[in-house]
């Protein structure tokens, strides 16, 4: 490894990089698993000498516009989940208007058409009666590197399985945080385990039966001392059916839910400031847009306690090069203020140190040439 933190490199290899960077990378050995069809893509790299080049390319890509954008369709929900930020949220509940959604998609399509869009925030997207109008608009604009997450309770309602699978979304994620009603009900309060499980099975059957390339991902959030015992049967079920899944650690929404036992970093509370030496990758990898158009600090900013802009009066690029740029520079200067001082998730991936020449001059004017 050169000047770049290894965890950041592993993060890039796992997430991928967009196709127009291939011109820069085509002379190097790439994994034969490379696939892209204007949907989701992964970019496994076999040549580790590419580390710095890949990092520099990513920073150049995101210099003026974000690559990963979270669009909160709604913060309304049909459940009261044990680990959710909603009980502590003070902001109003609502649904993003079609007009605001279209403005966001229009700008993405024009400036970063392969951006990775998350159609979820602090709520259940399927409660939005206009959801499919939004998804179809994005597809019509050829914005297809997208993921939507659901708690699964409404998958079997009406023709949601068919409509969601054929909506043009590249990845459909479903939460399943237990493998029996007793455990599941403690996490997804008000939810029915069988509804979520059968919805996932029906969704997989439809996608496979129709020969669609839509990916389905099942997320299992680990809540200490509550659902750990169900991990083994959950994994066995996924393996038996060749279902894609991931185990997700708990977090506290940057201190908004300090009552949640974090599974992310053991002993973080006692060593928080001592451990922190590098800027947080979240400020380089995503933009969080609330349903009303306000832009939060990152996905951990569930209540938009640290707003960085408002898309009702600004463009995404203006916010990215304004409030977001200021925050990225603060991190490079070692200033972890505001919500960042309470966050337990920054250590998942760390960026190169401030003096690295990998950063563009707009973000780090003092970087070495």
XYZ file of C-alpha atoms in Angstrom:
369
model
C 0.000 0.000 0.000
C 1.206 3.487 -0.805
C -0.397 6.583 0.708
C -3.949 5.272 0.589
C -5.700 3.591 3.483
C -6.376 -0.075 2.709
C -9.924 0.018 3.973
C -10.730 2.789 1.508
C -9.304 0.684 -1.329
C -11.344 -2.335 -0.276
C -14.378 -0.059 -0.160
C -13.799 1.105 -3.742
C -13.274 -2.430 -4.982
C -16.514 -3.514 -3.336
C -18.596 -0.584 -4.589
C -17.193 -0.285 -8.088
C -16.486 2.696 -10.299
C -18.455 3.941 -13.258
C -17.900 2.792 -16.855
C -16.434 5.947 -18.310
C -13.370 5.379 -16.103
C -12.614 2.287 -18.146
C -10.685 4.417 -20.610
C -8.222 5.114 -17.829
C -8.127 1.566 -16.519
C -8.522 -0.579 -19.626
C -4.804 -1.420 -19.845
C -4.872 -3.142 -16.473
C -6.065 -6.600 -15.505
C -9.703 -6.559 -14.525
C -11.758 -9.378 -13.102
C -13.751 -11.421 -15.582
C -16.750 -10.795 -13.304
C -17.076 -7.288 -14.757
C -20.643 -6.766 -15.903
C -22.601 -3.668 -16.774
C -25.918 -3.319 -18.533
C -27.032 0.188 -17.567
C -28.033 -1.306 -14.250
C -26.033 -2.117 -11.175
C -22.370 -2.944 -11.640
C -19.438 -4.258 -9.658
C -15.844 -3.711 -10.484
C -13.564 -6.281 -8.812
C -9.911 -5.416 -9.387
C -7.184 -8.042 -9.467
C -4.269 -5.672 -10.031
C -3.512 -4.085 -6.652
C -1.102 -1.630 -8.280
C -4.230 0.172 -9.429
C -5.006 1.341 -5.890
C -3.807 4.928 -6.162
C -4.988 5.341 -9.736
C -8.455 4.123 -8.849
C -8.627 6.407 -5.830
C -7.508 9.454 -7.808
C -10.040 8.654 -10.527
C -12.824 8.390 -7.962
C -11.933 11.724 -6.395
C -11.875 13.374 -9.807
C -15.251 11.828 -10.587
C -16.804 13.241 -7.410
C -14.972 16.579 -7.449
C -17.966 18.596 -8.686
C -20.873 16.176 -8.268
C -21.621 13.241 -5.945
C -21.546 9.668 -7.175
C -23.844 8.172 -4.520
C -27.117 9.953 -3.758
C -29.773 8.968 -1.218
C -33.232 10.215 -2.205
C -35.732 9.899 0.627
C -39.024 9.108 -1.088
C -40.826 9.506 2.233
C -40.152 9.425 5.973
C -43.563 7.902 6.652
C -43.629 4.238 7.601
C -45.955 1.362 8.414
C -43.760 -0.054 11.230
C -42.133 1.166 14.468
C -38.776 -0.566 14.285
C -36.633 -0.936 17.374
C -33.507 0.661 15.853
C -35.147 3.380 13.719
C -34.475 7.090 14.096
C -38.119 8.033 13.537
C -39.196 8.082 17.244
C -36.658 10.847 17.896
C -37.223 12.766 14.667
C -38.642 16.270 15.006
C -38.969 17.075 11.309
C -42.394 16.766 9.649
C -43.516 13.552 7.955
C -44.220 13.745 4.255
C -43.674 12.428 0.731
C -41.387 13.879 -1.930
C -43.333 15.580 -4.698
C -43.084 14.327 -8.258
C -41.842 17.766 -9.348
C -38.926 17.778 -6.893
C -38.033 14.186 -7.753
C -37.994 15.010 -11.460
C -35.696 18.002 -10.908
C -33.276 15.779 -9.025
C -33.343 13.075 -11.699
C -32.973 15.634 -14.497
C -29.796 17.010 -12.931
C -28.367 13.554 -12.262
C -29.117 12.458 -15.836
C -27.334 15.530 -17.197
C -24.289 15.564 -14.929
C -23.708 12.058 -13.498
C -25.972 9.566 -15.314
C -24.280 6.543 -13.752
C -24.622 7.874 -10.206
C -25.666 5.271 -7.654
C -29.115 6.331 -6.384
C -30.704 5.017 -3.191
C -34.477 5.397 -3.202
C -34.972 5.290 0.553
C -34.288 7.237 3.724
C -36.083 7.106 7.068
C -39.323 5.586 5.859
C -40.984 2.908 3.738
C -41.009 3.803 0.003
C -43.937 1.509 -0.776
C -46.334 3.681 1.253
C -45.940 6.402 -1.405
C -48.872 6.023 -3.849
C -46.801 7.836 -6.489
C -43.718 5.644 -6.113
C -43.967 3.935 -9.505
C -44.442 7.243 -11.318
C -41.118 8.308 -9.823
C -39.331 5.065 -10.679
C -40.648 5.112 -14.250
C -39.499 8.699 -14.705
C -35.964 7.795 -13.654
C -35.977 4.832 -16.017
C -37.197 7.025 -18.872
C -34.233 9.321 -18.195
C -31.920 6.296 -18.361
C -30.931 6.630 -14.707
C -30.734 2.967 -13.794
C -27.914 2.380 -11.316
C -30.436 2.393 -8.511
C -31.435 0.580 -5.332
C -34.619 0.682 -3.283
C -35.072 -0.796 0.194
C -38.293 -1.981 1.804
C -39.274 -3.610 5.081
C -41.163 -6.155 2.977
C -44.562 -5.792 4.615
C -46.238 -4.487 1.458
C -44.552 -6.686 -1.137
C -47.555 -9.002 -1.341
C -50.048 -6.155 -1.492
C -51.645 -5.749 -4.929
C -49.156 -6.299 -7.734
C -46.162 -4.770 -5.939
C -43.915 -7.741 -6.698
C -44.456 -7.429 -10.452
C -44.395 -3.626 -10.546
C -41.276 -3.338 -8.403
C -39.403 -6.038 -10.319
C -40.236 -4.367 -13.651
C -39.767 -0.764 -12.475
C -36.232 -0.429 -13.796
C -34.630 -0.410 -10.340
C -31.384 -2.379 -10.501
C -31.370 -3.647 -6.897
C -34.294 -4.343 -4.592
C -33.337 -4.617 -0.952
C -35.565 -6.112 1.739
C -34.960 -6.124 5.491
C -35.427 -9.356 7.421
C -34.027 -8.996 10.937
C -35.076 -12.292 12.465
C -36.109 -15.755 11.403
C -39.241 -16.318 13.468
C -42.112 -14.082 14.496
C -40.906 -13.819 18.091
C -37.522 -12.398 17.117
C -38.653 -10.459 14.060
C -41.485 -8.826 16.000
C -39.083 -7.464 18.603
C -37.090 -5.651 15.894
C -39.738 -4.804 13.284
C -42.437 -3.797 15.746
C -45.865 -4.163 14.183
C -44.560 -6.348 11.367
C -45.332 -9.923 10.379
C -42.387 -12.209 9.712
C -44.276 -14.446 7.297
C -45.350 -11.477 5.172
C -41.748 -10.313 4.730
C -40.343 -13.818 4.147
C -43.039 -14.810 1.653
C -42.696 -11.458 -0.087
C -38.974 -12.066 -0.588
C -39.618 -15.587 -1.893
C -42.315 -14.352 -4.274
C -40.050 -11.556 -5.492
C -37.168 -13.930 -6.180
C -39.492 -16.380 -7.933
C -40.853 -13.643 -10.193
C -37.459 -12.175 -11.094
C -36.007 -15.600 -11.837
C -39.106 -16.805 -13.646
C -39.145 -13.764 -15.924
C -35.402 -13.902 -16.546
C -34.927 -10.372 -15.202
C -31.497 -9.080 -14.235
C -32.818 -7.281 -11.171
C -30.733 -8.058 -8.110
C -32.428 -8.776 -4.785
C -30.528 -8.212 -1.563
C -31.726 -9.204 1.908
C -30.373 -7.204 4.838
C -30.198 -8.599 8.358
C -29.444 -5.908 10.957
C -27.797 -7.370 14.024
C -29.311 -6.104 17.261
C -27.162 -7.390 20.193
C -28.894 -9.827 22.541
C -32.098 -9.760 20.483
C -31.708 -11.423 17.077
C -28.213 -12.908 17.040
C -29.590 -16.410 17.647
C -31.529 -16.272 14.366
C -28.526 -15.463 12.179
C -27.630 -19.120 11.548
C -31.080 -20.226 10.294
C -31.384 -17.004 8.275
C -28.057 -17.631 6.524
C -28.927 -21.293 5.956
C -32.224 -20.277 4.300
C -30.435 -17.785 2.054
C -27.731 -20.279 1.090
C -30.255 -23.021 0.412
C -32.165 -20.782 -2.003
C -29.130 -18.950 -3.426
C -30.426 -15.642 -2.051
C -28.056 -12.677 -1.784
C -27.794 -11.312 1.750
C -25.700 -9.121 4.035
C -25.333 -8.842 7.809
C -25.535 -5.217 8.891
C -24.127 -3.736 12.124
C -26.244 -1.435 14.260
C -25.497 2.278 14.608
C -26.868 5.197 16.625
C -27.748 7.714 13.889
C -24.899 9.992 14.996
C -26.096 9.969 18.592
C -29.794 10.552 17.833
C -30.493 7.077 19.246
C -27.867 6.825 21.970
C -29.905 4.018 23.543
C -29.048 1.655 20.675
C -26.163 -0.730 21.430
C -23.743 -0.115 18.572
C -22.262 -3.215 16.944
C -19.979 -1.174 14.722
C -16.913 -0.434 16.816
C -16.317 -2.050 20.169
C -15.320 0.431 22.887
C -15.807 3.419 20.622
C -17.256 5.622 23.349
C -14.031 5.487 25.375
C -11.622 5.909 22.470
C -13.602 7.971 19.968
C -11.301 10.944 19.523
C -8.104 8.941 19.958
C -9.047 6.596 17.110
C -10.004 9.296 14.663
C -7.218 10.445 12.382
C -8.670 10.527 8.858
C -11.592 12.175 7.115
C -14.844 10.225 6.831
C -15.590 8.623 3.486
C -19.312 9.407 3.762
C -18.618 13.019 2.782
C -17.052 11.782 -0.466
C -19.408 8.933 -1.214
C -22.947 10.185 -0.693
C -25.440 13.011 -0.579
C -28.577 12.682 1.567
C -31.703 14.394 0.201
C -34.717 14.476 2.540
C -38.250 14.195 1.170
C -38.745 17.979 1.449
C -35.607 18.809 -0.545
C -33.282 19.698 2.303
C -29.844 18.108 2.147
C -28.510 16.547 5.347
C -24.909 15.953 6.319
C -25.002 12.252 5.386
C -27.229 9.212 5.807
C -26.583 9.272 9.572
C -28.268 12.693 9.728
C -31.751 11.216 9.980
C -33.360 14.369 11.366
C -31.438 16.797 9.109
C -29.854 18.325 12.204
C -26.969 19.655 10.130
C -28.492 20.846 6.824
C -26.022 21.691 4.084
C -28.440 22.981 1.461
C -31.951 22.943 0.022
C -32.792 21.654 -3.453
C -35.910 23.788 -3.575
C -33.636 26.756 -4.252
C -30.281 25.157 -5.133
C -28.945 22.533 -7.504
C -27.202 19.367 -6.349
C -23.942 20.712 -7.742
C -24.307 23.950 -5.785
C -24.831 22.075 -2.531
C -21.968 19.680 -3.262
C -19.579 22.535 -3.996
C -20.934 24.646 -1.129
C -21.861 23.219 2.246
C -20.546 19.757 1.433
C -17.197 21.020 0.194
C -16.779 23.066 3.366
C -17.427 19.964 5.481
C -14.972 17.836 3.468
C -12.273 20.453 3.963
C -13.001 20.559 7.701
C -12.485 16.812 7.927
C -9.174 17.014 6.092
C -8.135 19.652 8.639
C -8.992 17.253 11.467
C -12.110 19.136 12.542
C -14.831 16.627 13.416
C -17.507 18.929 14.769
C -21.293 18.969 14.761
C -22.879 15.550 14.290
C -19.533 14.010 13.410
C -18.391 14.106 17.031
C -21.220 11.726 17.964
C -20.960 9.332 15.010
C -20.053 5.677 15.489
C -19.892 4.803 11.783
C -16.980 6.813 10.384
C -14.413 4.108 11.088
C -15.842 1.702 8.512
C -13.709 3.289 5.792
C -11.012 5.940 6.069
C -9.575 8.199 3.401
C -5.959 9.071 2.578
C -4.323 11.662 4.862
C -4.618 15.362 4.104
C -1.259 15.710 2.353
C -2.031 13.026 -0.220
C -1.714 14.134 -3.846
C -4.680 11.916 -4.668
C -7.113 14.668 -3.683
C -8.131 17.280 -6.273
C -7.054 20.850 -5.528
C -10.647 22.034 -5.064
C -10.982 19.858 -1.972
C -7.417 20.006 -0.702
C -5.502 23.042 -1.999
C -2.491 22.102 0.162
C -2.073 18.612 -1.334
C 1.401 17.812 -2.622
C 1.789 18.046 -6.427
